[in-house]
Coordinates of C-alpha atoms and ligand atoms in Angstrom, one line a residue:
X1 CA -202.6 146.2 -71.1
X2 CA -205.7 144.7 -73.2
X3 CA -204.9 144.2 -76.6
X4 CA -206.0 142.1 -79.5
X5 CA -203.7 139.1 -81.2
X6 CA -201.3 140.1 -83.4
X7 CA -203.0 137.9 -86.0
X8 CA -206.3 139.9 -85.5
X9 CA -207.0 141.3 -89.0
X10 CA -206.4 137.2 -90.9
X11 CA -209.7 135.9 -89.0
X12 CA -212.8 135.9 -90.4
X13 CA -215.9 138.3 -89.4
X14 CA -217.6 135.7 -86.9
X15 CA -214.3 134.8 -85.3
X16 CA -213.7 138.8 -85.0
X17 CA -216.6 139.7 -83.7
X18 CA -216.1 136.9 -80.9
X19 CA -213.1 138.4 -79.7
X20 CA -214.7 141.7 -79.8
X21 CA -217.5 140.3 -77.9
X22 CA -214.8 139.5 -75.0
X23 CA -212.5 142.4 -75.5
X24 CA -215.6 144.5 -75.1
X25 CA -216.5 142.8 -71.7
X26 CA -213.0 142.9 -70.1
X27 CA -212.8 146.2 -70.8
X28 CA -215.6 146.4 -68.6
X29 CA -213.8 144.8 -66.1
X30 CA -214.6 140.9 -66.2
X31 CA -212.7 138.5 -65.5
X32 CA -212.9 135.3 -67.5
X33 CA -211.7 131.6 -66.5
X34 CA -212.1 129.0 -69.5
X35 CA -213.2 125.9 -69.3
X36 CA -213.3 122.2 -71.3
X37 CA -215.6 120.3 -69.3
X38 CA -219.0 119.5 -68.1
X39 CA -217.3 118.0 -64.6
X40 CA -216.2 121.4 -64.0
X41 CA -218.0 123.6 -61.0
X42 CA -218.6 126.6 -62.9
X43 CA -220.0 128.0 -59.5
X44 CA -217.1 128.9 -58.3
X45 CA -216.5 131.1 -61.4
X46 CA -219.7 133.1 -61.2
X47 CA -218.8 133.2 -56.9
X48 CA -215.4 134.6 -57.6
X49 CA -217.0 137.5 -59.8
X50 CA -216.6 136.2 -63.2
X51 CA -217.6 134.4 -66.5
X52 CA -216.8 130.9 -67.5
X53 CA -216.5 130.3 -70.9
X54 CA -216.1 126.9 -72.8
X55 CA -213.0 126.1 -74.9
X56 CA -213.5 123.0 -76.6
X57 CA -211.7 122.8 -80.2
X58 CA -215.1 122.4 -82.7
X59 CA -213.0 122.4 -86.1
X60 CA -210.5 121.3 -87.7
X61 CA -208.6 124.4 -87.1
X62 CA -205.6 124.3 -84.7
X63 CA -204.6 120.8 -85.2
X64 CA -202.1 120.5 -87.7
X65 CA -200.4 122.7 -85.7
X66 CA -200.9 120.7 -82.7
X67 CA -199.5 117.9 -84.1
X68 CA -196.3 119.4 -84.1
X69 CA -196.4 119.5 -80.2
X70 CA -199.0 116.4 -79.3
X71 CA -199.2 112.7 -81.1
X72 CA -201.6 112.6 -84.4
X73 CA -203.6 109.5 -83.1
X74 CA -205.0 111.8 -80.1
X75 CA -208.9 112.3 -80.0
X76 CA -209.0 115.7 -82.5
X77 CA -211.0 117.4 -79.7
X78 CA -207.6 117.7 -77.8
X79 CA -205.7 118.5 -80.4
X80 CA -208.1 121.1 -81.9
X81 CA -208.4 122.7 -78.2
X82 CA -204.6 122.5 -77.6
X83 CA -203.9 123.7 -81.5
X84 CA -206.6 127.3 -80.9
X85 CA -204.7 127.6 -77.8
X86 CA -201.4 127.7 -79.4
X87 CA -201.9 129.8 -82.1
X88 CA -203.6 132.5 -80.3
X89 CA -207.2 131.5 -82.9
X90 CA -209.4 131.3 -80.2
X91 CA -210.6 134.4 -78.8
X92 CA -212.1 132.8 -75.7
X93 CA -208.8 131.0 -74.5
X94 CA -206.9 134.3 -75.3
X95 CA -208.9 136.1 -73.3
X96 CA -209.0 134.0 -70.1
X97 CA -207.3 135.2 -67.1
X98 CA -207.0 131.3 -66.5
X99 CA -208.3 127.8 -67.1
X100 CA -210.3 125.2 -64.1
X101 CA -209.4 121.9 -65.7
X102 CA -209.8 118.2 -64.6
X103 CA -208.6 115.1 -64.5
X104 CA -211.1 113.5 -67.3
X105 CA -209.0 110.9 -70.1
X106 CA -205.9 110.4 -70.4
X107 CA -205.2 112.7 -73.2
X108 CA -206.6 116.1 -71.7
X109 CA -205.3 115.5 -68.2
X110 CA -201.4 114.8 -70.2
X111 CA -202.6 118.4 -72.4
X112 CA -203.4 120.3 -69.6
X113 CA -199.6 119.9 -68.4
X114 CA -198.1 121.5 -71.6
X115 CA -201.3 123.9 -71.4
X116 CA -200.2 125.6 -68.0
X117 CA -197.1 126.8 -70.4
X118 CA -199.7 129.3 -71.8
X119 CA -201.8 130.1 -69.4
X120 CA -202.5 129.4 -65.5
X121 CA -204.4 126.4 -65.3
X122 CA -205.5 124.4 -62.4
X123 CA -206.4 120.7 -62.5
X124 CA -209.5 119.5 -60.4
X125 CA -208.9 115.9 -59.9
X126 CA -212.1 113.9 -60.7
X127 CA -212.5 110.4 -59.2
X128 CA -212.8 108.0 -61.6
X129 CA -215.9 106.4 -60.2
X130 CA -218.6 107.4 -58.2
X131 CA -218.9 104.4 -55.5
X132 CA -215.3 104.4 -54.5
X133 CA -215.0 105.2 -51.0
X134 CA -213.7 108.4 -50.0
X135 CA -214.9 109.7 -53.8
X136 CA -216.9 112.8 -52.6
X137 CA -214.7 113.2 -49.9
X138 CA -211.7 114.1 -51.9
X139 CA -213.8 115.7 -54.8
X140 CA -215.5 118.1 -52.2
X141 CA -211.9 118.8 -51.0
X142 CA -210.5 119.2 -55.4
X143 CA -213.5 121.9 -55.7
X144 CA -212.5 123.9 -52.3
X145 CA -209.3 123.7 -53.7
X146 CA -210.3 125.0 -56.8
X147 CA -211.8 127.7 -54.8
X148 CA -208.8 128.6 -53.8
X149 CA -206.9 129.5 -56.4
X150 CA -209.7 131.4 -58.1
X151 CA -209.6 133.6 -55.2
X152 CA -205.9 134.1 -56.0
X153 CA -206.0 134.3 -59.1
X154 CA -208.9 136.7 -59.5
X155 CA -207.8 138.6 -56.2
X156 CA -211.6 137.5 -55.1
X157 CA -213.2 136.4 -52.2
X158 CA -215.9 133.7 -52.5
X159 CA -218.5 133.6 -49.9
X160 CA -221.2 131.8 -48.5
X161 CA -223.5 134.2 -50.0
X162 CA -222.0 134.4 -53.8
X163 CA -221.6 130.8 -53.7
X164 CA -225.3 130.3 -52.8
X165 CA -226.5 132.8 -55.6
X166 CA -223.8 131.5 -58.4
X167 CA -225.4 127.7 -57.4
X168 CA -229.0 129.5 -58.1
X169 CA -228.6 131.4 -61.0
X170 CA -226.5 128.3 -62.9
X171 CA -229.7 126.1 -61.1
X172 CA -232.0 128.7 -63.3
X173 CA -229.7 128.3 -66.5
X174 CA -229.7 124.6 -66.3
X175 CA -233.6 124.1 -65.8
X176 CA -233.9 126.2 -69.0
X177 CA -231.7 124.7 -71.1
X178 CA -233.0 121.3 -70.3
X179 CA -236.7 123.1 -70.8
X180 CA -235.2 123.8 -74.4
X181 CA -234.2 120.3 -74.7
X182 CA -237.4 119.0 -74.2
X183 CA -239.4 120.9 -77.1
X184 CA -238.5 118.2 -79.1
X185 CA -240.4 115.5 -77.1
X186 CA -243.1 116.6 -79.2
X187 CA -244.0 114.2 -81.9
X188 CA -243.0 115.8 -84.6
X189 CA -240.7 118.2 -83.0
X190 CA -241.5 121.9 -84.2
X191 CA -237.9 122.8 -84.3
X192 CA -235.1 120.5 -86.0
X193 CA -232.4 119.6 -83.0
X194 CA -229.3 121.2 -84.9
X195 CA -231.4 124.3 -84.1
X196 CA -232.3 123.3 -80.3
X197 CA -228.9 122.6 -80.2
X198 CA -227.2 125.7 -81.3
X199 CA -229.2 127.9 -78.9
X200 CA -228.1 125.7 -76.0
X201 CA -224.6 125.8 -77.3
X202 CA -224.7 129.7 -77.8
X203 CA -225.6 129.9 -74.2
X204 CA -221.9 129.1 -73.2
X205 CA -221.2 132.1 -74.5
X206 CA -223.1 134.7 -73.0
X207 CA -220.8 137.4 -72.6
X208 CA -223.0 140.4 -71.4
X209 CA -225.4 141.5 -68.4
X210 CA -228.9 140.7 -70.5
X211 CA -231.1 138.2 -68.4
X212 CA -229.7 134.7 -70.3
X213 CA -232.5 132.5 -68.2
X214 CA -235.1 134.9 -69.9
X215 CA -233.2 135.3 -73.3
X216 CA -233.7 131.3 -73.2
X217 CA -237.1 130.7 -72.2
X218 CA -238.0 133.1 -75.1
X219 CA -236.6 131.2 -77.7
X220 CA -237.6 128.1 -76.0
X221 CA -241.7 129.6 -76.4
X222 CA -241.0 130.5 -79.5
X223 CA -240.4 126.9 -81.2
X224 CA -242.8 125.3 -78.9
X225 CA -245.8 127.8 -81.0
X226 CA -243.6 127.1 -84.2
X227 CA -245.7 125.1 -86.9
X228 CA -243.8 122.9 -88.3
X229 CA -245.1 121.6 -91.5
X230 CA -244.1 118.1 -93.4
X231 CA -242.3 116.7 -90.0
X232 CA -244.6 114.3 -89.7
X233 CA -243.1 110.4 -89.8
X234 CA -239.6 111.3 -89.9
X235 CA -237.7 108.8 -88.1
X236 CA -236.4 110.4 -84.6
X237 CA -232.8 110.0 -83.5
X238 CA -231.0 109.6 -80.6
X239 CA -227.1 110.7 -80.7
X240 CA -224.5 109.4 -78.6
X241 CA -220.7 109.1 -77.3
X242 CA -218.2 111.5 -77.8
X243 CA -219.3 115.5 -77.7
X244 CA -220.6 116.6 -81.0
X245 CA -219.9 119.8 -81.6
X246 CA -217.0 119.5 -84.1
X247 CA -218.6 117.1 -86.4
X248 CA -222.3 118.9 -86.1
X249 CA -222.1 120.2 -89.6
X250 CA -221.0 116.6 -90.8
X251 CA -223.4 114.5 -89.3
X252 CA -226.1 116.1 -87.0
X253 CA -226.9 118.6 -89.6
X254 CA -226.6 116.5 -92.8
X255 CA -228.8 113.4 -90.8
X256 CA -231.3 116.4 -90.8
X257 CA -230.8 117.2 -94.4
X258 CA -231.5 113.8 -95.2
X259 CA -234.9 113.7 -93.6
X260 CA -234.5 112.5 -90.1
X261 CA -235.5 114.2 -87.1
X262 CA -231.8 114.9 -84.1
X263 CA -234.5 115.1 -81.0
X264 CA -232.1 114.4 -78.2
X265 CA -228.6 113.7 -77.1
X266 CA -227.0 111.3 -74.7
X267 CA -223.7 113.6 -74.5
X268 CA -222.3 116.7 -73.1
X269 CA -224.8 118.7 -75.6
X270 CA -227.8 116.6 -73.9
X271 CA -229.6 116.9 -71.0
X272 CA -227.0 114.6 -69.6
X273 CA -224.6 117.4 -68.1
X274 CA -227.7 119.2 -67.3
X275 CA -230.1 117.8 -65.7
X276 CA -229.0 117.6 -62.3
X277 CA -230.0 120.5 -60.0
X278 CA -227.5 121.8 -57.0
X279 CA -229.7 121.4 -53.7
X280 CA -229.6 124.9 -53.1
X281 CA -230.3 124.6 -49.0
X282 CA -227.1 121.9 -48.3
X283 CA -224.0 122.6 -47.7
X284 CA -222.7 124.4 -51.1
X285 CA -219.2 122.6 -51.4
X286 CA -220.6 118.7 -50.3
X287 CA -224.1 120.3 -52.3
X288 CA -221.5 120.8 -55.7
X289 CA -219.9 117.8 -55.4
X290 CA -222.6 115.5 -55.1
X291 CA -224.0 117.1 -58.5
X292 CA -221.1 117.3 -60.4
X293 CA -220.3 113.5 -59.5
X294 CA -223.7 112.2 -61.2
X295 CA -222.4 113.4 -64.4
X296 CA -222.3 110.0 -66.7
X297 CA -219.6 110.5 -69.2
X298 CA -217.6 107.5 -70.0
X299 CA -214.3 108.4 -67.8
X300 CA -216.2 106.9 -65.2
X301 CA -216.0 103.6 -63.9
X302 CA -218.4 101.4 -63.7
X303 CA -221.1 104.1 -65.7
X304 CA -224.2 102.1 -65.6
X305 CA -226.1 105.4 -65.2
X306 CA -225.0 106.1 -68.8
X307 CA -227.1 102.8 -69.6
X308 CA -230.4 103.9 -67.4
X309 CA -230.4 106.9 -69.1
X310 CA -230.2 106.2 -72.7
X311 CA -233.2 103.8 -72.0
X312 CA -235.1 106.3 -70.5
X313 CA -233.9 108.8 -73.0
X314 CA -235.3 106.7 -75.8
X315 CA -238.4 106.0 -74.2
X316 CA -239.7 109.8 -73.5
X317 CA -238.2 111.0 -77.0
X318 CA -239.8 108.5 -78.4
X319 CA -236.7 107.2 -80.6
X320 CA -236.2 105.3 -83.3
X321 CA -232.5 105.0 -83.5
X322 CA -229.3 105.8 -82.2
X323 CA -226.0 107.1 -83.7
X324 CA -222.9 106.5 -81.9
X325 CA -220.5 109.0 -82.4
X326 CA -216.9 107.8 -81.4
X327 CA -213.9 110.5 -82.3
X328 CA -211.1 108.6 -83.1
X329 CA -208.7 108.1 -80.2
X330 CA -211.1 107.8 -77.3
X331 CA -210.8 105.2 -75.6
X332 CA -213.6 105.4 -73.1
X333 CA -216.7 105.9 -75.2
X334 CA -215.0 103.6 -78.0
X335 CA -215.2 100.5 -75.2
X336 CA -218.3 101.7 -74.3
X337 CA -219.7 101.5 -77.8
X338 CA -220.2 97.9 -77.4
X339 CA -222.7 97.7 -74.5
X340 CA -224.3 100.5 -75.8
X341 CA -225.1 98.6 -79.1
X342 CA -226.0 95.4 -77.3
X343 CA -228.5 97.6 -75.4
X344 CA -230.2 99.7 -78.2
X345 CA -230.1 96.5 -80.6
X346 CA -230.6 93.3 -78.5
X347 CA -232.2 94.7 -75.6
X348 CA -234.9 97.6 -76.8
X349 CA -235.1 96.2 -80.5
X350 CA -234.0 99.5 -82.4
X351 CA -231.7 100.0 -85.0
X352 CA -227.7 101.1 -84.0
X353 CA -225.0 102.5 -86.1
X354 CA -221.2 103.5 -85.0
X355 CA -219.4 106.5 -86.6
X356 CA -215.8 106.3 -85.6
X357 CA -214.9 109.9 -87.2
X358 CA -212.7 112.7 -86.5
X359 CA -212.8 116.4 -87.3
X360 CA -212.0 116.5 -91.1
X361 CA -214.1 116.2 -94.0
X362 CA -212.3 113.2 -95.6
X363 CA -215.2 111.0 -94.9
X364 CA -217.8 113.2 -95.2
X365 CA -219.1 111.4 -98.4
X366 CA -219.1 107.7 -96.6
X367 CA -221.0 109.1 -93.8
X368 CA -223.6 110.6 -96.0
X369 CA -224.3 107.3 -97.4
X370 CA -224.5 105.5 -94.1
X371 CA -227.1 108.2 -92.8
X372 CA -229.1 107.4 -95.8
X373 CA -228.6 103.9 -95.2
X374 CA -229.5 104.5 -91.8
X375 CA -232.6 106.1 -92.3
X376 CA -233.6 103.8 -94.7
X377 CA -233.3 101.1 -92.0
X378 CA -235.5 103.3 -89.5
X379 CA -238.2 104.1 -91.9
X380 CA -238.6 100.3 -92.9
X381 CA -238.6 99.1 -89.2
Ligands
BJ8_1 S1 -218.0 115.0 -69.2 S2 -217.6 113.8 -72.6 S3 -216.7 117.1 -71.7 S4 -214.8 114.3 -70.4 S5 -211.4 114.5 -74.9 S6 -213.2 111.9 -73.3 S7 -213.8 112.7 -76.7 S8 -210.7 111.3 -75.7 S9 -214.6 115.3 -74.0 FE1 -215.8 115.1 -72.3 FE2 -216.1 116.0 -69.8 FE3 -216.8 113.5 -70.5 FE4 -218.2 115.6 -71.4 FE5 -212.9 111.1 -75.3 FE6 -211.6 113.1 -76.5 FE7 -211.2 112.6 -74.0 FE8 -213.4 113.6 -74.6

């Protein structure tokens, strides 16, 4: 029997009218498998019949409560995901019939375990590097597998034919967002990037039958005709590292504020989990593997793509910095950081600054007056 949390009526009216937003499409029958990842084949979700919607913790919310379960000095994107999950706050993990996870860092694979005591999870076990041998091998076999137990979980049958359209419509979806992405090559960008970046976010969450890939190309007209008045010679920024979307309002948003230009992302709210297409005429497993695996987040070893990319990144945004963003606690980008500065600074002669951060707002006012700082150091270069 449907039914909303017990601790419905505390929320506030955006976080009610998610849940009503999901309630509303269950009761129309759809199933719904959550997700935290952009490694994850969210193919085999649409194949199976249903919706995939993304769980990542963005707040601060949830994690003193997780702290009671998981250690403090984990990355707060775990501990916010684990702590909404807990407490029945997010309305997207409390309605999902189950969760496709993977093996990523250390700290969400170790999660996911006490996870599966809420919920039915499975764990996709990535490779941690691309060249190993035997890598797509066994990551063609982990998304079969995966296929599997949505087809028992869901009571579904995925075949070649839904697999093929769920690999063209998400195709579609991608080529859009990264269409949305690149309005802001234009110099100066007629939309600020906390904008850009919200539309892509919001299309994670598309929770009805309205044509998304049209809904998107819309908007993505819309700011391209959008005059833009005084934009001219603000400095344009590159952000980088860890996701963003829990520390948007702190840094992305404020860097705006303060009179630079957010035109493009080397992270999982960049074009870097979206820009590669699934051949659509190979076989669809191998076909999903092979694009899943060029993904270049940090977990990887060696990642050298990640380094390609932010030079070419920086060249056809036409950049003049980049922000690091490192949550505290992870490991992977934190190492990373280094040859990622050496690159940016040494290498293409632009300015670099790191901001190891979490989720609160303790050091909001210290990273205000680095941005400034920062754009300072832009403007005079
Ligand atoms: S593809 S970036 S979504 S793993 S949770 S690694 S911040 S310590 S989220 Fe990620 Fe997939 Fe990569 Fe993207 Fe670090 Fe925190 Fe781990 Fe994190």
């Amino acid at each position: 029997m449907l039914s909303l949390p017990k601790n419905f009526e505390s929320f506030g009216e955006a976080r009610k009218k998610s849940f009503m937003a999901l309630y509303e499409a269950k009761q129309r029958g759809k199933k719904v498998i959550g997700v935290f990842c952009s490694y994850t084949p969210v193919e085999l979700v649409y194949a199976a019949g249903a919706i995939s919607v993304g769980l990542c913790g963005k707040s601060e919310q949830g994690i003193a409560e997780a702290e009671t379960v998981l250690p403090k000095t984990l990355c707060p994107l775990i501990k916010a995901s684990y702590g909404m999950a807990m407490t029945d706050q997010c309305p997207f993990f409390y309605f999902s019939d189950g969760i496709l996870a993977e093996t990523t860092c250390d700290g969400k694979k170790k999660m996911y375990e006490l996870m599966s005591m809420l919920k039915p999870v499975h764990v996709l076990n990535l490779p941690q590097g691309r060249d190993q041998a035997m890598a797509l091998e066994s990551w063609t076999q982990e998304i079969k597998n995966a296929a599997k137990f949505l087809e028992k979980l869901l009571n579904a049958k995925i075949t070649e034919q839904s697999l093929h359209d769920a690999i063209v419509y998400r195709n579609k979806v991608r080529k859009a967002i990264v269409d949305l992405y690149e309005v802001a090559k234009l110099k100066p960008s007629p939309a600020s990037g906390y904008e850009i970046s919200t539309i892509a976010e919001n299309a994670d969450f598309h929770f009805t039958d309205d044509d998304l890939v049209a809904k998107i190309e819309k908007q993505t007209r819309e700011l391209k005709e959008r005059v833009r008045t005084g934009a001219e010679g603000r400095p344009r920024v590159l952000v980088t590292g860890c996701p963003n979307a829990g520390v948007r309002d702190k840094i992305i948003k404020r860097l705006e504020e303060l009179g630079a230009d957010y035109v493009c992302a080397d992270n999982c709210a960049g074009p870097r989990a979206q820009k590669f297409m699934i051949d659509e005429d190979a076989e669809p497993y191998r076909a999903i593997a092979e694009r899943y695996l060029k993904i270049n987040c940090s977990v990887m070893t060696p990642n050298t793509t990640r380094y390609d990319d932010i030079r070419n990144l920086i060249d056809e945004y036409r950049v003049d910095g980049v922000i690091e963003i490192v949550l505290h606690g992870c490991h992977t980008f934190a190492v990373e950081a280094y040859t990622i500065m050496n690159i940016v600074q040494n290498e293409i002669g632009l300015p670099y600054m790191r901001l190891d951060t979490d989720f609160s707002q303790s050091d909001k006012g210290q990273i205000e007056t680095r941005l400034g700082a920062f754009i300072e150091m832009m403007t005079a270069a």
